[in-house]
Amino acid sequence: MIAFILRRLIQSVLVMLAVALIAFSMFSFIGDPVNSMLPENASTEERQALREQLGLDQPVTVQFTRFVTGAVQGEFGISYRNKRPVSEMIAERLPATLELVLAAAVFALLLGVPMGIYAALHPRGILSNLLNVISLIGISVPTFVTGILLILVFSVWLNWLPSFGRGETVQIGWWSTGFLTVSGLKSLVLPAVMLGLFQVTLIMRLVRAEMMEVLRSDFVRFARARGLTNRAVNFGHALGNTLMPVITIVGLQLGSMIAFAIITETVFQWPGMGLLFIQAVSFADIPVMSAYLVLVALVFVAINMIVDLLYFAIDPRLSVQA
Amino acid sequence: MTRSTPAWAEGGDPRYLLGTDNQGRDVLSAILYGSRISLAVGFVSVVLAMAIGIVVGLVSGYFGGMVDAFFMRIADVMLSFPTILVALLISGIARGALPREMHDSAALIVLVFAITITTWVQYARTVRSSTMVERSREYVYAAQLVGRRPFAILFSHILPNVMGPVLVIATINLAMAILIEATLSFLGVGMPPTNPSLGTLIRVGNEYLFSGVWWVVIFPSLTLVALVLAVNLLGDWLRDALNPKLR
Amino acid sequence: MTSSNTPLLSVRDLSICFDTRHGPLRAVDGITFDLAPGEILGMVGESGAGKSLTGTAITGLLERPGRIDRGEIRFEGQRIDTLSAEEMRRLRGRRIGAIFQDPLTSLNPLMTVGQQLIQTIRTHLRLDPGAARKRAIDFLAEVGIPAPEARIDQYPHQFSGGMRQRVVIALALCAEPSLVIADEPTTALDVSIQAQILDLLKRMCRDHGAAVILVTHDMGVIAETADRVAVMYSGRVVEIGPVEKVVRDPRHPYTLGLMQSIPRVGSGVQRLTQIDGAMPRLTDLPPGCAFHPRCPRAFAECRATRPAPLPVEGGHVACHLYQGEPA
């Protein structure tokens, strides 16, 4: 078990180094950042001073080492556009994105898993067919169109829910949460639904496919042949084995939801990292972009590890082998 | 009042079937022009990605070794991130490399570039694995024995035999390319409002949403959905038509 | 046959068909047999002959698109093929147990052996958790699991294949059913373990007074274990009778072919005969006797009409060859 964790840790560090290299090499794709940070008429001395301050006069290997050591401490330099430390800007935006993704994931799971189970247990039911058709259409509609439709119906026409921002937030230490106020929760509904809706269809189809597979397996048939109740067979025996692979996919989807939050945050002007990133892309603000990339990669790697560890906790076959 | 509602609604003008926006521009014509750009970006990037993917896949699969390892590690890294993030990053870097005043005029090229770089990997993966299978077939040995050069073997013998799955991926990817283009334009890093695609139209129309001017955003959105659905259905049909086993 | 007046199980003219896009396919066609309490009936035939389906139908676990379209199944005098799903569920495990082919996949990997046993016991018997656990340990001991007090809390993957099949037998018998349907219980096991498991199955069923329907394609297994044997071909029972009788003196040409294809020590036969051709597919069953295209002794009648089961010594045979003989 410990050997396994160590091996995974080393792998993760290697992946992160590769991502750091990509993030770092982004800097060399664009022209001299000094030009984009200083006004046109800046003097040569000013330019030189800034260059030294940014460490651009050093050899590439030294620059990369500095980049990595900085990144490990959460330092990604100064934003070209805002002239503020990137770490500060990200820390401000991080809670908004994580709360959005969390709410969307909970929404997707609460809706997707029961829908998938239902569809698997009643494969010929009318409701199951309806769910299948809806999920097929759902996959063809771009998420931002979903968001716009949600705003049009629930904000413009019905005027039930706010369509932009986070509402009032409460500060807990450095973390600002929207979970504790009514306006914060109301603001969260539409963005979370938009971000979660695509995942709902995905999770539903996944749970349905997995569960139908498990229901056909020998141990489920044997459980039925022993006269166990449908409840015990479907939920005691089949569901547990269904959720094993679902955990993996949902875990991995959590990472891509952080990326998809970029679109949601743009539609709803949600003040999260995605909005920060999209602004950075349109202004070619490389430090912010590279910080975002490293952070998202870190989340991906972390989620991967957690999913693997969860497997150890759940599956008795693994915990004994190690 | 320069803005008008769709022709059938109250205050509509029969000359403007789907209404006009705040500047009095006809929504239907904007959609027609926008679809043209969306389709063009989609088609061109699919063809380019296919070309790159095929070449890389053939070379990796046929020669193996270091070349193969190099390209496949790149593919692994790219496939481990969501497509939209990769496309955003590449277009961000491309824009960073260009001077600001060129951003609008080069938007089309940047988009095609970003989508191409994001999507070639799938073709390369598929072509590579089929090539590795074909490489050990008798007809390839025969071609080697009569002394044909590797690149001649690759393109005139192996390529025709691995094209089936490539075409299937291409149809699926056409829908995806249209979606990526629309998403990037919607996010404001794609086509500029002066030369709008469907995504740009939706972005611009979205700003009017609160004044109750729903038709400026809804019709381009529906067009986009219809376009993607149509391409997806076409892909399904083509996949069945190309696969004799399914008949 | 040591039968009392009412048989434990009585199957009459049972037919199972599958509704497919191209119309119904009949996989089991009008089979009839009885089973006495405590008796072991072997069911033998090639794959696709319908022997497993018959077992599945008796346990009421036939899944769509398959269904019973004719005939009836009586268990302890009561008709069970028309029972509701819930009534049938109460019967399964409690009165009719089942053993599946592959012990490696028959157990839920995420539950301990004990959890699965206790759950089954408490579903059918009114026992408190402590008593159920005690009963589970007793059963594990009885099927020959060493140190059952410790093993009960282990997961299936911690058991070997043979040990797992012992657990499966314990699971099938832990609520004292009077009939066990064992579908190829040893096919997936090592040859060295097969005999042990068969002996165990035989002993357990004898000790607990359970009758067995032993489904297998292995005539050797039948010869060693069963009291009577039913030979199936293309969804029909072609011959049924006491094992010694059928093995020593097979009547039906198909049974004869089966017997000649089994290697026997000291029989002096140099070559094994094989039956030419293959069992017909359900989609194109020949008219008359389904076996006639492969039958060395077929004549005109065989191609025209389907043979009815004729009573012969201790059993029945469905073959036109014996049409004229006295029973």
Coordinates of C-alpha atoms in Angstrom, one line a residue, chain A residues 2-225:
Chain A
I2 CA 2.7 2.4 1.0
A3 CA 4.8 1.4 -2.0
F4 CA 1.8 2.0 -4.2
I5 CA 1.3 5.5 -2.8
L6 CA 5.0 6.3 -3.2
R7 CA 4.9 5.1 -6.8
R8 CA 1.9 7.2 -7.6
L9 CA 3.4 10.2 -5.9
I10 CA 6.5 9.9 -8.0
Q11 CA 4.4 9.6 -11.2
S12 CA 2.4 12.6 -10.2
V13 CA 5.5 14.7 -9.6
L14 CA 6.8 13.7 -13.1
V15 CA 3.5 14.7 -14.7
M16 CA 3.5 18.0 -12.8
L17 CA 7.1 18.7 -14.0
A18 CA 6.0 18.1 -17.6
V19 CA 3.1 20.5 -17.2
A20 CA 5.4 23.0 -15.6
L21 CA 7.7 22.8 -18.6
I22 CA 4.8 23.4 -20.9
A23 CA 3.6 26.3 -18.7
F24 CA 7.1 27.7 -18.6
S25 CA 7.7 27.4 -22.3
M26 CA 4.6 29.4 -23.0
F27 CA 6.6 32.4 -22.0
S28 CA 9.0 32.0 -24.8
F29 CA 6.2 31.9 -27.4
I30 CA 5.3 35.5 -27.1
G31 CA 7.5 38.5 -27.6
D32 CA 9.3 40.3 -24.8
P33 CA 6.9 40.6 -21.8
V34 CA 8.7 43.8 -20.9
N35 CA 7.2 45.4 -24.0
S36 CA 3.7 44.5 -22.9
M37 CA 4.2 45.6 -19.3
L38 CA 5.9 49.0 -19.8
P39 CA 4.6 52.0 -21.8
E40 CA 5.9 52.5 -25.3
N41 CA 8.1 55.4 -24.2
A42 CA 9.9 53.6 -21.3
S43 CA 13.7 54.2 -21.1
T44 CA 16.3 51.5 -21.6
E45 CA 17.2 51.6 -17.9
E46 CA 13.6 51.0 -16.9
R47 CA 13.4 48.1 -19.3
Q48 CA 16.7 46.6 -18.0
A49 CA 15.5 47.0 -14.4
L50 CA 12.2 45.3 -15.1
R51 CA 14.0 42.5 -17.0
E52 CA 16.3 41.9 -14.0
Q53 CA 13.3 42.0 -11.7
L54 CA 11.6 39.4 -13.7
G55 CA 14.8 37.3 -14.0
L56 CA 14.7 37.4 -17.8
D57 CA 18.5 38.1 -18.0
Q58 CA 19.2 34.6 -16.6
P59 CA 19.9 31.4 -18.6
V60 CA 16.8 29.3 -19.5
T61 CA 17.6 26.5 -17.1
V62 CA 18.0 28.9 -14.2
Q63 CA 14.7 30.6 -15.3
F64 CA 12.9 27.2 -15.3
T65 CA 14.3 26.2 -11.9
R66 CA 13.1 29.6 -10.6
F67 CA 9.7 29.0 -12.2
V68 CA 9.4 25.6 -10.6
T69 CA 10.6 26.7 -7.1
G70 CA 8.2 29.6 -7.4
A71 CA 5.3 27.5 -8.5
V72 CA 5.9 25.1 -5.6
Q73 CA 5.5 28.0 -3.2
G74 CA 2.5 29.2 -5.1
E75 CA 4.4 32.1 -6.8
F76 CA 3.7 32.6 -10.5
G77 CA 5.0 36.1 -10.9
I78 CA 3.2 39.3 -11.8
S79 CA 0.2 39.5 -14.1
Y80 CA 1.1 41.5 -17.3
R81 CA -2.3 43.0 -17.4
N82 CA -3.2 43.8 -13.7
K83 CA 0.4 44.2 -12.5
R84 CA -0.6 42.2 -9.4
P85 CA 0.8 38.9 -8.1
V86 CA -0.9 36.1 -9.9
S87 CA -1.1 34.0 -6.7
E88 CA -3.2 36.7 -5.1
M89 CA -5.6 36.9 -8.0
I90 CA -6.0 33.2 -8.2
A91 CA -6.5 32.8 -4.4
E92 CA -9.3 35.4 -4.7
R93 CA -11.0 33.5 -7.5
L94 CA -10.4 29.9 -6.3
P95 CA -13.4 29.6 -3.9
A96 CA -15.9 30.8 -6.4
T97 CA -14.9 28.2 -9.0
L98 CA -14.6 25.3 -6.4
E99 CA -18.0 26.1 -4.9
L100 CA -19.5 26.2 -8.4
V101 CA -17.9 22.9 -9.4
L102 CA -18.9 21.3 -6.1
A103 CA -22.5 22.4 -6.5
A104 CA -22.6 21.2 -10.1
A105 CA -21.1 17.8 -9.2
V106 CA -23.5 17.2 -6.4
F107 CA -26.4 18.2 -8.7
A108 CA -25.1 15.9 -11.4
L109 CA -24.7 13.0 -9.1
L110 CA -28.0 13.4 -7.3
L111 CA -29.8 13.5 -10.6
G112 CA -27.7 11.3 -12.8
V113 CA -27.2 8.3 -10.5
P114 CA -30.9 7.7 -9.7
M115 CA -31.8 8.3 -13.3
G116 CA -29.2 5.7 -14.5
I117 CA -30.3 3.2 -11.9
Y118 CA -33.9 3.6 -12.9
A119 CA -33.1 3.3 -16.6
A120 CA -31.1 0.1 -15.9
L121 CA -33.8 -1.5 -13.8
H122 CA -36.6 -0.7 -16.3
P123 CA -34.8 -0.9 -19.6
R124 CA -38.0 -1.1 -21.6
G125 CA -40.0 1.5 -19.6
I126 CA -41.4 4.6 -21.3
L127 CA -39.7 6.9 -18.8
S128 CA -36.3 5.2 -19.6
N129 CA -36.8 5.8 -23.3
L130 CA -37.7 9.4 -22.6
L131 CA -34.6 9.8 -20.5
N132 CA -32.5 8.3 -23.3
V133 CA -33.9 10.7 -25.9
I134 CA -33.4 13.7 -23.7
S135 CA -29.9 12.8 -22.9
L136 CA -29.1 12.3 -26.6
I137 CA -30.4 15.8 -27.4
G138 CA -28.7 17.1 -24.3
I139 CA -25.3 16.0 -25.6
S140 CA -25.8 17.9 -28.9
V141 CA -26.6 21.2 -27.3
P142 CA -23.5 23.4 -26.6
T143 CA -23.3 24.2 -22.9
F144 CA -23.3 28.0 -23.4
V145 CA -26.6 27.7 -25.3
T146 CA -28.0 25.8 -22.4
G147 CA -26.9 28.6 -20.1
I148 CA -28.5 31.3 -22.3
L149 CA -31.7 29.3 -22.4
L150 CA -31.7 29.0 -18.6
I151 CA -31.1 32.7 -18.2
L152 CA -33.8 33.6 -20.8
V153 CA -36.4 31.4 -19.0
F154 CA -35.6 31.7 -15.3
S155 CA -34.1 35.2 -15.2
V156 CA -35.6 37.2 -18.0
W157 CA -39.1 35.7 -18.4
L158 CA -39.9 34.3 -15.0
N159 CA -37.5 36.5 -13.0
W160 CA -37.0 33.8 -10.4
L161 CA -33.2 33.6 -10.2
P162 CA -30.3 36.0 -10.7
S163 CA -28.3 35.5 -13.9
F164 CA -24.9 36.9 -13.0
G165 CA -22.4 37.1 -10.2
R166 CA -22.2 35.2 -6.9
G167 CA -24.7 37.3 -4.8
E168 CA -23.6 38.1 -1.3
T169 CA -20.6 36.2 0.0
V170 CA -19.4 35.6 3.5
Q171 CA -15.7 35.7 4.3
I172 CA -14.3 32.8 6.3
G173 CA -10.6 33.5 6.6
W174 CA -9.3 33.9 3.0
W175 CA -12.2 31.8 1.7
S176 CA -15.3 33.6 0.5
T177 CA -18.4 31.4 0.4
G178 CA -21.7 31.9 -1.3
F179 CA -23.2 28.9 0.5
L180 CA -24.3 30.9 3.6
T181 CA -26.5 33.6 2.2
V182 CA -29.8 33.4 0.4
S183 CA -28.7 35.5 -2.5
G184 CA -25.5 33.5 -2.7
L185 CA -27.4 30.2 -3.0
K186 CA -29.9 31.7 -5.4
S187 CA -27.1 32.9 -7.6
L188 CA -25.5 29.5 -7.6
V189 CA -28.6 27.6 -9.0
L190 CA -28.4 28.5 -12.7
P191 CA -24.7 28.2 -13.1
A192 CA -24.5 24.9 -11.2
V193 CA -27.4 23.5 -13.3
M194 CA -25.7 24.6 -16.6
L195 CA -22.4 23.1 -15.6
G196 CA -24.0 20.0 -14.2
L197 CA -26.5 19.3 -16.9
F198 CA -24.0 17.8 -19.4
Q199 CA -22.5 15.7 -16.6
V200 CA -26.0 14.5 -15.6
T201 CA -26.5 12.9 -19.1
L202 CA -23.0 11.5 -18.9
I203 CA -23.4 10.0 -15.5
M204 CA -26.8 8.7 -16.3
R205 CA -25.6 6.8 -19.4
L206 CA -22.6 5.5 -17.5
V207 CA -24.5 4.2 -14.5
R208 CA -27.1 2.7 -16.8
A209 CA -24.6 0.8 -18.9
E210 CA -22.5 -0.3 -15.9
M211 CA -25.6 -1.4 -13.9
M212 CA -27.1 -3.4 -16.8
E213 CA -23.7 -5.1 -17.2
V214 CA -23.6 -6.0 -13.5
L215 CA -27.3 -7.1 -13.4
R216 CA -26.3 -9.7 -16.1
S217 CA -23.4 -11.0 -14.1
D218 CA -23.3 -14.4 -12.4
F219 CA -23.2 -13.3 -8.8
V220 CA -26.4 -11.2 -9.3
R221 CA -28.1 -14.1 -11.0
F222 CA -26.9 -16.4 -8.1
A223 CA -28.2 -13.8 -5.6
R224 CA -31.6 -13.9 -7.3
A225 CA -31.5 -17.7 -7.4

